[in-house]
CSV table of C-alpha atoms in Angstrom, one decimal:
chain,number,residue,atom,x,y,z
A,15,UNK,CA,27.7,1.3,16.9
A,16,UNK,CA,24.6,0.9,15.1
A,17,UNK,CA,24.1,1.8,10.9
A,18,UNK,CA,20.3,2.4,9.7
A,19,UNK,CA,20.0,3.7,6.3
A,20,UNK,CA,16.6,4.9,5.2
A,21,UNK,CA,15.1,5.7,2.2
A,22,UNK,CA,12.9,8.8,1.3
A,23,UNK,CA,9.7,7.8,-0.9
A,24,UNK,CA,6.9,9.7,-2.3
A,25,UNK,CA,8.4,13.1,-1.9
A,26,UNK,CA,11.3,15.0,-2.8
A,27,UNK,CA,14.7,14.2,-0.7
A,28,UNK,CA,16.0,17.7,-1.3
A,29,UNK,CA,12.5,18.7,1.4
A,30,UNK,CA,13.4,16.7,4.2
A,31,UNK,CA,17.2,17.3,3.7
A,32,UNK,CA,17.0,21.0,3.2
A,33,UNK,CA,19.1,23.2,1.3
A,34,UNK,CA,23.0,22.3,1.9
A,35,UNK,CA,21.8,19.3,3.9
A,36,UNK,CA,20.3,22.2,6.6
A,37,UNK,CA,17.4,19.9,8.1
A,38,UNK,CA,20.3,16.9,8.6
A,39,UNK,CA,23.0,19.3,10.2
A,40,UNK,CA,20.4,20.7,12.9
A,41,UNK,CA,19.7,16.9,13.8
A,42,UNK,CA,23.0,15.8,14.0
A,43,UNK,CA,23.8,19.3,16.3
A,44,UNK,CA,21.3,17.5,18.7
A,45,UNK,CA,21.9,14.0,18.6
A,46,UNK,CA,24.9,12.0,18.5
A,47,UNK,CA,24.7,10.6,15.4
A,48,UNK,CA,26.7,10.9,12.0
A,49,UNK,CA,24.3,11.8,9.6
A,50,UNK,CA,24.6,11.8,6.1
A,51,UNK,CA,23.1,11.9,2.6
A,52,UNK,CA,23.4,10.0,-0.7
A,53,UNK,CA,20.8,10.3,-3.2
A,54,UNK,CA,17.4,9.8,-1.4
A,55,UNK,CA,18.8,7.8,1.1
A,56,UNK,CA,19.7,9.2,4.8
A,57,UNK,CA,22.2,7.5,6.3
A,58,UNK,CA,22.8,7.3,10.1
A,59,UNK,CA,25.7,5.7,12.4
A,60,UNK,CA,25.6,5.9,16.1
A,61,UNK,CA,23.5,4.5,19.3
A,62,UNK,CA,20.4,2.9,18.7
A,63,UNK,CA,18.2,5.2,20.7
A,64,UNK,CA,19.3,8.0,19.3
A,65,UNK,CA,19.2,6.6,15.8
A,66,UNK,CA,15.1,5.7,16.6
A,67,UNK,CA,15.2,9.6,17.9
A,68,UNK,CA,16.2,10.8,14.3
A,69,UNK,CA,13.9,7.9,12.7
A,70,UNK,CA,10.6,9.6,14.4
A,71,UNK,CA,11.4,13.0,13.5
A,72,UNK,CA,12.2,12.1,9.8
A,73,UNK,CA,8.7,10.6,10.0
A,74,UNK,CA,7.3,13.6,11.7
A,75,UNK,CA,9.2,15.7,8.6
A,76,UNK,CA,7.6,13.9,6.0
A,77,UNK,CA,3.9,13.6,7.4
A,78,UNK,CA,4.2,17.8,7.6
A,79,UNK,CA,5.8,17.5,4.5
A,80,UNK,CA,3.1,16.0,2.9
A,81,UNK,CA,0.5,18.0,4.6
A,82,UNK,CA,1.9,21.7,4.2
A,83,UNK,CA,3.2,20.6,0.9
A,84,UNK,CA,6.8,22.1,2.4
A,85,UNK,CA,9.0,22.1,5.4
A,86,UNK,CA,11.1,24.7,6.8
A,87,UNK,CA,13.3,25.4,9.9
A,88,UNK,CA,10.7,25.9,12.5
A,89,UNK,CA,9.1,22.9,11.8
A,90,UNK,CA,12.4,20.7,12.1
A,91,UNK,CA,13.1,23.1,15.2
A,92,UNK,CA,9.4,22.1,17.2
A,93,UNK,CA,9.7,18.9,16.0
A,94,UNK,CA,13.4,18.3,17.5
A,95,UNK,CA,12.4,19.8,20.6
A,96,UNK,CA,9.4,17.9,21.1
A,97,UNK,CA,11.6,14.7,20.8
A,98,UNK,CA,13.8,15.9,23.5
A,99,UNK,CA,10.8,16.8,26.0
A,100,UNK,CA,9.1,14.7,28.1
A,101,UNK,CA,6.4,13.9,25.3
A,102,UNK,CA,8.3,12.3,22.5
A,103,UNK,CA,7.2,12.0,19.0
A,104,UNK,CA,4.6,9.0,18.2
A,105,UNK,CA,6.5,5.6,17.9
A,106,UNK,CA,4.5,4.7,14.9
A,107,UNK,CA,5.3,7.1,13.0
A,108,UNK,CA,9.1,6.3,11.2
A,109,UNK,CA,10.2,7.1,8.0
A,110,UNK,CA,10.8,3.8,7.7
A,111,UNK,CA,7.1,2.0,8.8
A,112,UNK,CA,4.8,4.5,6.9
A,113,UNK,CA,3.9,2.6,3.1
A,114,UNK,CA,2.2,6.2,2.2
A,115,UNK,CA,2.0,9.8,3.5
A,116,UNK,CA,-1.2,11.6,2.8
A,117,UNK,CA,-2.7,15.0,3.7
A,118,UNK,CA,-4.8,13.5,6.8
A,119,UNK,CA,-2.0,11.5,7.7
A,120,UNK,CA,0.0,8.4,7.7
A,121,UNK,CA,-0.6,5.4,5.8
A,122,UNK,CA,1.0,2.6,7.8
A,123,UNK,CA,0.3,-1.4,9.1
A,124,UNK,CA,-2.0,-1.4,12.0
A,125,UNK,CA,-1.2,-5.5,12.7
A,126,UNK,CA,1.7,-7.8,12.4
A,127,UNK,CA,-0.1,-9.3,9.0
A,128,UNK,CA,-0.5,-6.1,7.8
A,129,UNK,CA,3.4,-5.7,8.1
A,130,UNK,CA,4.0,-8.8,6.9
A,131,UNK,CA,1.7,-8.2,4.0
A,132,UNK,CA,3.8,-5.0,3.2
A,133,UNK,CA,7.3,-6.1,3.7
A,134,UNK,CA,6.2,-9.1,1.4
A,135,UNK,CA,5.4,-6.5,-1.3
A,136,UNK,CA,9.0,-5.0,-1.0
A,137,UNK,CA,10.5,-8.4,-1.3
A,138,UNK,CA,8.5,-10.4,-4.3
A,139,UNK,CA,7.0,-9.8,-7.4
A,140,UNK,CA,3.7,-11.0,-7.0
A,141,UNK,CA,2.0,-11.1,-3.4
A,142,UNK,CA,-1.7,-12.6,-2.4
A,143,UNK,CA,-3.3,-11.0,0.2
A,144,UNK,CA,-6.4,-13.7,1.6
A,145,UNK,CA,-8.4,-12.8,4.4
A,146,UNK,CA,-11.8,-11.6,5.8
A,147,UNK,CA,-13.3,-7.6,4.9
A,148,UNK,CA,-12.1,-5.2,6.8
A,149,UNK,CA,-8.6,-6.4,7.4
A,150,UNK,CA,-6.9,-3.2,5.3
A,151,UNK,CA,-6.3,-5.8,1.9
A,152,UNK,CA,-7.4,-3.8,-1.0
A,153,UNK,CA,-6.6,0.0,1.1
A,154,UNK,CA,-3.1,-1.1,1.1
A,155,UNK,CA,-2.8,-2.5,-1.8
A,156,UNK,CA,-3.3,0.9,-3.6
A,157,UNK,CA,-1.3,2.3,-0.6
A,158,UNK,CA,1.7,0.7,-1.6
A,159,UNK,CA,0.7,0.9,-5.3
A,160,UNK,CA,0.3,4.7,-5.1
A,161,UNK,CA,3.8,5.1,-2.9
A,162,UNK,CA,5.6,3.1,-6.0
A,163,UNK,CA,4.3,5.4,-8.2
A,164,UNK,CA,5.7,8.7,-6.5
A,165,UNK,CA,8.7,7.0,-5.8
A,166,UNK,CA,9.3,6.7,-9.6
A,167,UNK,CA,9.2,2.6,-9.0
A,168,UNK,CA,6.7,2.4,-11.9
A,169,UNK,CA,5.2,4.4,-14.4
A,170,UNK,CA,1.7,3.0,-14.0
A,171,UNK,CA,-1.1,1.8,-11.9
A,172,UNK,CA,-3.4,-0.8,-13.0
A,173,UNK,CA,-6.8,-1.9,-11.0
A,174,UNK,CA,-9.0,-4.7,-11.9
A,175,UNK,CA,-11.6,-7.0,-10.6
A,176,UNK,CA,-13.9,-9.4,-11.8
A,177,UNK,CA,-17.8,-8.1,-12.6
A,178,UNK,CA,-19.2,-11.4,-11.0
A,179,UNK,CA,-22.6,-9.4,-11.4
A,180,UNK,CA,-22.7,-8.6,-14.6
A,181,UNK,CA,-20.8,-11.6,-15.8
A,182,UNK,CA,-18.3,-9.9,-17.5
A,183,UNK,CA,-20.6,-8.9,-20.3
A,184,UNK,CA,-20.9,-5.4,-19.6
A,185,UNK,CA,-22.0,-4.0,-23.2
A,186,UNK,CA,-26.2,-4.1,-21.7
A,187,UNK,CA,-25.5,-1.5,-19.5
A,188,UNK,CA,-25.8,2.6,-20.6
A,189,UNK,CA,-22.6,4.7,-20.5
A,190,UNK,CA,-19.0,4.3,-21.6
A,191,UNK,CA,-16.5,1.6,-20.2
A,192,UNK,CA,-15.6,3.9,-16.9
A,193,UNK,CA,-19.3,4.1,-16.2
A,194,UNK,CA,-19.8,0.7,-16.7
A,195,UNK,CA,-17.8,-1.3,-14.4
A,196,UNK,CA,-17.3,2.4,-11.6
A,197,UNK,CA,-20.1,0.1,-8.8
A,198,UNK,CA,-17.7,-2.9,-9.1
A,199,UNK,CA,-14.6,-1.0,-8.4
A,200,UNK,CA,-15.7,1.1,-5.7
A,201,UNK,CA,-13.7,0.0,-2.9
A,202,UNK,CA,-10.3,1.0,-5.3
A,203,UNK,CA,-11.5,4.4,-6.4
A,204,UNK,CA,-12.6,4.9,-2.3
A,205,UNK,CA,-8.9,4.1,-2.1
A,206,UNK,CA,-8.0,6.4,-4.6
A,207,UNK,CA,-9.9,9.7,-3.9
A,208,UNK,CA,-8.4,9.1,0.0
A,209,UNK,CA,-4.6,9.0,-0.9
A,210,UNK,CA,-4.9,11.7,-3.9
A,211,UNK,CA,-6.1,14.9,-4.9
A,212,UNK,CA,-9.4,14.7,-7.2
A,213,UNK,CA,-7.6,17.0,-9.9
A,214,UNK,CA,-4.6,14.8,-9.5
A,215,UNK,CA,-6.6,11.1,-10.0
A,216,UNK,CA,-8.4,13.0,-12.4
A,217,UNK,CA,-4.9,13.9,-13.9
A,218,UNK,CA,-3.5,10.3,-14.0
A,219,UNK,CA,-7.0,8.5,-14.9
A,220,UNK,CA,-7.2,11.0,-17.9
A,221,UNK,CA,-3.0,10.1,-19.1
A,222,UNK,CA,-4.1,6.6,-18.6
A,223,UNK,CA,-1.1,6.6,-15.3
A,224,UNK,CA,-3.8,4.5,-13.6
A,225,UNK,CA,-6.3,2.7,-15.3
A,226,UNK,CA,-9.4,1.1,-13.7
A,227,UNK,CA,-10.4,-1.7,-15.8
A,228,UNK,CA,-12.7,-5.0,-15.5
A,229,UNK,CA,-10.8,-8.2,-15.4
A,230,UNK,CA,-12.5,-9.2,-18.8
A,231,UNK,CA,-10.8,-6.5,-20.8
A,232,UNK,CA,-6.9,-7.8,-19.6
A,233,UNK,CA,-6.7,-10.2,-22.3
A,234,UNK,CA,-4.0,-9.9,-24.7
A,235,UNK,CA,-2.0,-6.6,-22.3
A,236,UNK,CA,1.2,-7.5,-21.4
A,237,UNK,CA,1.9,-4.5,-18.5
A,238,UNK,CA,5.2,-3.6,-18.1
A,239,UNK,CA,6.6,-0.9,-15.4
A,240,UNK,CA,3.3,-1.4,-14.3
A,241,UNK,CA,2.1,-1.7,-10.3
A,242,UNK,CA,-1.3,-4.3,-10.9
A,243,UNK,CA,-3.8,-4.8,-8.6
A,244,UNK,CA,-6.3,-7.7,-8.7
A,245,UNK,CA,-9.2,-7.3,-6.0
A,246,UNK,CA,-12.1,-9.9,-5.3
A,247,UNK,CA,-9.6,-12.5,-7.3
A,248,UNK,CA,-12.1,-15.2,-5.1
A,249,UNK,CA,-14.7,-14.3,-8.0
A,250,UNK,CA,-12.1,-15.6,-10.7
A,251,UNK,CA,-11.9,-18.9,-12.3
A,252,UNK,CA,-8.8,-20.7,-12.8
A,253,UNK,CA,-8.4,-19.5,-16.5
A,254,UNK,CA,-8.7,-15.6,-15.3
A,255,UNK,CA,-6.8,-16.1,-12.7
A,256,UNK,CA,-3.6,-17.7,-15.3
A,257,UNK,CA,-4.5,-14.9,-17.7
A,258,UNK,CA,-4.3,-12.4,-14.6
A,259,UNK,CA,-0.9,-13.7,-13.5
A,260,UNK,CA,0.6,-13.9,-17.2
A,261,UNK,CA,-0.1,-9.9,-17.9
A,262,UNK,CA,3.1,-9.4,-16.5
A,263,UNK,CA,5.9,-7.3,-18.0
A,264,UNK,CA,9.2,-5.7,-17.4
A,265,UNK,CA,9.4,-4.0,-13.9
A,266,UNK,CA,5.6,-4.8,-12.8
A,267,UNK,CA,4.4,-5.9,-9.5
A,268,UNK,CA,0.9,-7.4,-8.7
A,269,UNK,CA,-0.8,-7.9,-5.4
A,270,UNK,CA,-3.8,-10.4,-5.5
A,271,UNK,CA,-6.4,-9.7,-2.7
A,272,UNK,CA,-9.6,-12.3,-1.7
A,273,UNK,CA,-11.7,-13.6,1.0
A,274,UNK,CA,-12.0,-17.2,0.1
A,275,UNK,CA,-15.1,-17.3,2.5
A,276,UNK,CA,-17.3,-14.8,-0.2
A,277,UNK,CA,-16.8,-16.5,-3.1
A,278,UNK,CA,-20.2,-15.5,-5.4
A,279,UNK,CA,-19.3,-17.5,-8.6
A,280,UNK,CA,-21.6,-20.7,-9.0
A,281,UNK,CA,-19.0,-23.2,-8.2
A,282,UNK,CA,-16.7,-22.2,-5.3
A,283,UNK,CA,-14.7,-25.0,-5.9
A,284,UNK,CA,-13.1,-23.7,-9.3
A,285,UNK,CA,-12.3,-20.6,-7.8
A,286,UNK,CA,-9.2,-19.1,-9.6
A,287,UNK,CA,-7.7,-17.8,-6.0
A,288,UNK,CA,-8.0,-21.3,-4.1
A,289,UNK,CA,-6.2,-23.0,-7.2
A,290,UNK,CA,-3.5,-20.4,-7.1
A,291,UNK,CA,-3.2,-20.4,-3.0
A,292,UNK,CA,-3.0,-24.6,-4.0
A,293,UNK,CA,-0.3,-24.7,-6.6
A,294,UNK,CA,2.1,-21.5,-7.0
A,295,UNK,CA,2.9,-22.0,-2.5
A,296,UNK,CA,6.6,-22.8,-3.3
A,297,UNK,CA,7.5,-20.2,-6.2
A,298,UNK,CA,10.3,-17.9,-5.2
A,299,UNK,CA,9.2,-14.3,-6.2
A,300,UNK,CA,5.3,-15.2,-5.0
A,301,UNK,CA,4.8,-14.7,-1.6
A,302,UNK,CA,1.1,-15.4,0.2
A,303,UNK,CA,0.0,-13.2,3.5
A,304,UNK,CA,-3.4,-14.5,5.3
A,305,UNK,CA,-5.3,-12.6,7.4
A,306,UNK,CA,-7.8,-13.2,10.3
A,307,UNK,CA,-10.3,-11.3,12.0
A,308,UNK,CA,-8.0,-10.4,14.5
A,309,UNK,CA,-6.6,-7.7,12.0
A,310,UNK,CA,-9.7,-6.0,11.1
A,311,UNK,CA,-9.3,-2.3,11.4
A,312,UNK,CA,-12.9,-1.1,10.5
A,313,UNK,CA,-15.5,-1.1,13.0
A,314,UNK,CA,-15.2,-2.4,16.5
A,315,UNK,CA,-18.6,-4.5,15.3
A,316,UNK,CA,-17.0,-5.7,12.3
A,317,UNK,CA,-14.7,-7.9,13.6
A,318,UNK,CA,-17.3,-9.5,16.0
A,319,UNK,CA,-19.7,-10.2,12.7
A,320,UNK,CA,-16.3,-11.5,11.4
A,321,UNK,CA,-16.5,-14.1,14.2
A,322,UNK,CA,-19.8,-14.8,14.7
A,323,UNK,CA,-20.3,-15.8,11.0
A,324,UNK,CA,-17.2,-18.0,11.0
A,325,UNK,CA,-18.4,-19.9,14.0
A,326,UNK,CA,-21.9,-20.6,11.8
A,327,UNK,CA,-19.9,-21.9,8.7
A,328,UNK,CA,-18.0,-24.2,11.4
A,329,UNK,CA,-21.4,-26.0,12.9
A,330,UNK,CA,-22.7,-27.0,9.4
């Protein structure tokens, strides 16, 4: 006898349970399971392949879900009987292994470090994410950031990174603060627009639910019930880096994302992220994930530029 209990996040239980628990009764008329609900949390006793059986359609249920903006009975009934054909449901897909579920789709780890990088997020307070572009450190980062925020985990999302270019003196350039520091955080708000409706970001940007600020203007916050993201932190020196780390409040979470290789401040050595990676190691509640090349998920090409630059640093 196996117990899995999972929780449903980001969307409404009462959808994926149905009215009456509907959705849950119709599975458990088809697999062998006891099935049962408390709060949003589903809970399921029985064999362990009929438990995964129930685990891909709940994922199925929430990725339509999310895309129809409902579910109803035919959809639980093609999804049951696809299961029970010849062509099961896509393993990948769980309610369990998805950080996010958008319209286009699923927001999930594509490599063990990307697991590792999320379960780390679920277990500590503050988690650093170090490793080469393209390895999904800054998209899942507001991933996870964004699912804590449906979920009701926080109240607010905060963004920041460090405007190496500009120095952090921003007041030369035209336009308000948005305008000001929008090239630097492009990656975030990339992020943003991909995992929410642009009247919805516009929504939450507007009610100050997620702000998008330059690292220079976190002095003096203290953010609580507050999900805070630091990206580029390899462009911070040790002082930003402390005041970074200190913002935190009450019921706030930070994840720390850099490529220690593309560090553009003058002296690489006093890079805020490399002291950090040096001295907070053994600090229960901090947790570091590094990635390689090897969990790039952009182009095929990238990870081969990934490479071939790596193996030039080594022969100097």
């Amino acid at each position: 006898m196996t117990r899995k209990t999972i929780e449903i996040k980001g969307i409404d239980p009462f959808q994926i349970m149905g009215a009456n628990d509907i959705y849950l009764r119709m599975l458990a008329d088809k697999f062998p399971l006891k099935i049962f609900a408390r709060g949003n949390q589903i809970h399921l006793e029985g064999e362990t392949d009929h438990i995964e059986q129930v685990n891909r359609i709940l994922g199925e249920m929430l990725l339509t879900a999310s895309q129809k903006g409902f579910i109803e009975t035919a959809d639980v009934e093609t999804l049951i009987n696809l299961e029970l054909s010849d062509h099961p449901l896509d393993q990948e897909i769980t309610a369990d292994t998805v950080i996010l579920f958008k319209k286009s789709g699923a927001i999930r780890p594509r490599s063990t470090n990307q697991e590792r990088y999320f379960q780390a997020t679920l277990k500590n307070d503050i988690v650093f994410g170090i490793g080469p572009a393209g390895t999904g450190k800054t998209y899942l980062a507001v991933a996870i950031a964004v699912a804590a925020l449906r979920n009701h985990e926080v109240k607010r999302i905060i963004l920041t990174r460090p405007a190496v270019e500009a120095g952090e003196s921003l007041g030369f350039l035209p336009g308000d603060l948005k305008e000001k520091i929008e090239p630097y955080l492009a990656p975030l708000y990339d992020a943003l627009h991909d995992m929410l409706p642009a009247d919805k970001l516009k929504s939450f940007t507007d009610q100050h639910i997620i702000e998008i600020l330059p690292l220079a203007y976190m002095r003096g916050r203290t953010l609580n019930n507050a999900f805070v993201i630091l990206d580029e932190a390899q462009n911070t020196s040790s002082m930003q880096m402390k005041m970074f780390l200190t913002r935190l409040g009450a019921n706030s979470k930070a994840i720390i994302t850099g490529d220690i290789t593309q560090i553009d401040i003058p002296d690489r050595h006093s890079s805020g992220l490399i002291e950090a990676k040096n001295i907070l190691q053994n600090i229960d509640g901090i947790d570091f994930v590094y990635f390689n090349p090897g969990d790039v998920v952009r182009h095929r090409l990238v990870k081969e530029i990934i490479k071939a630059y790596n193996g030039k640093d080594t022969e100097r």
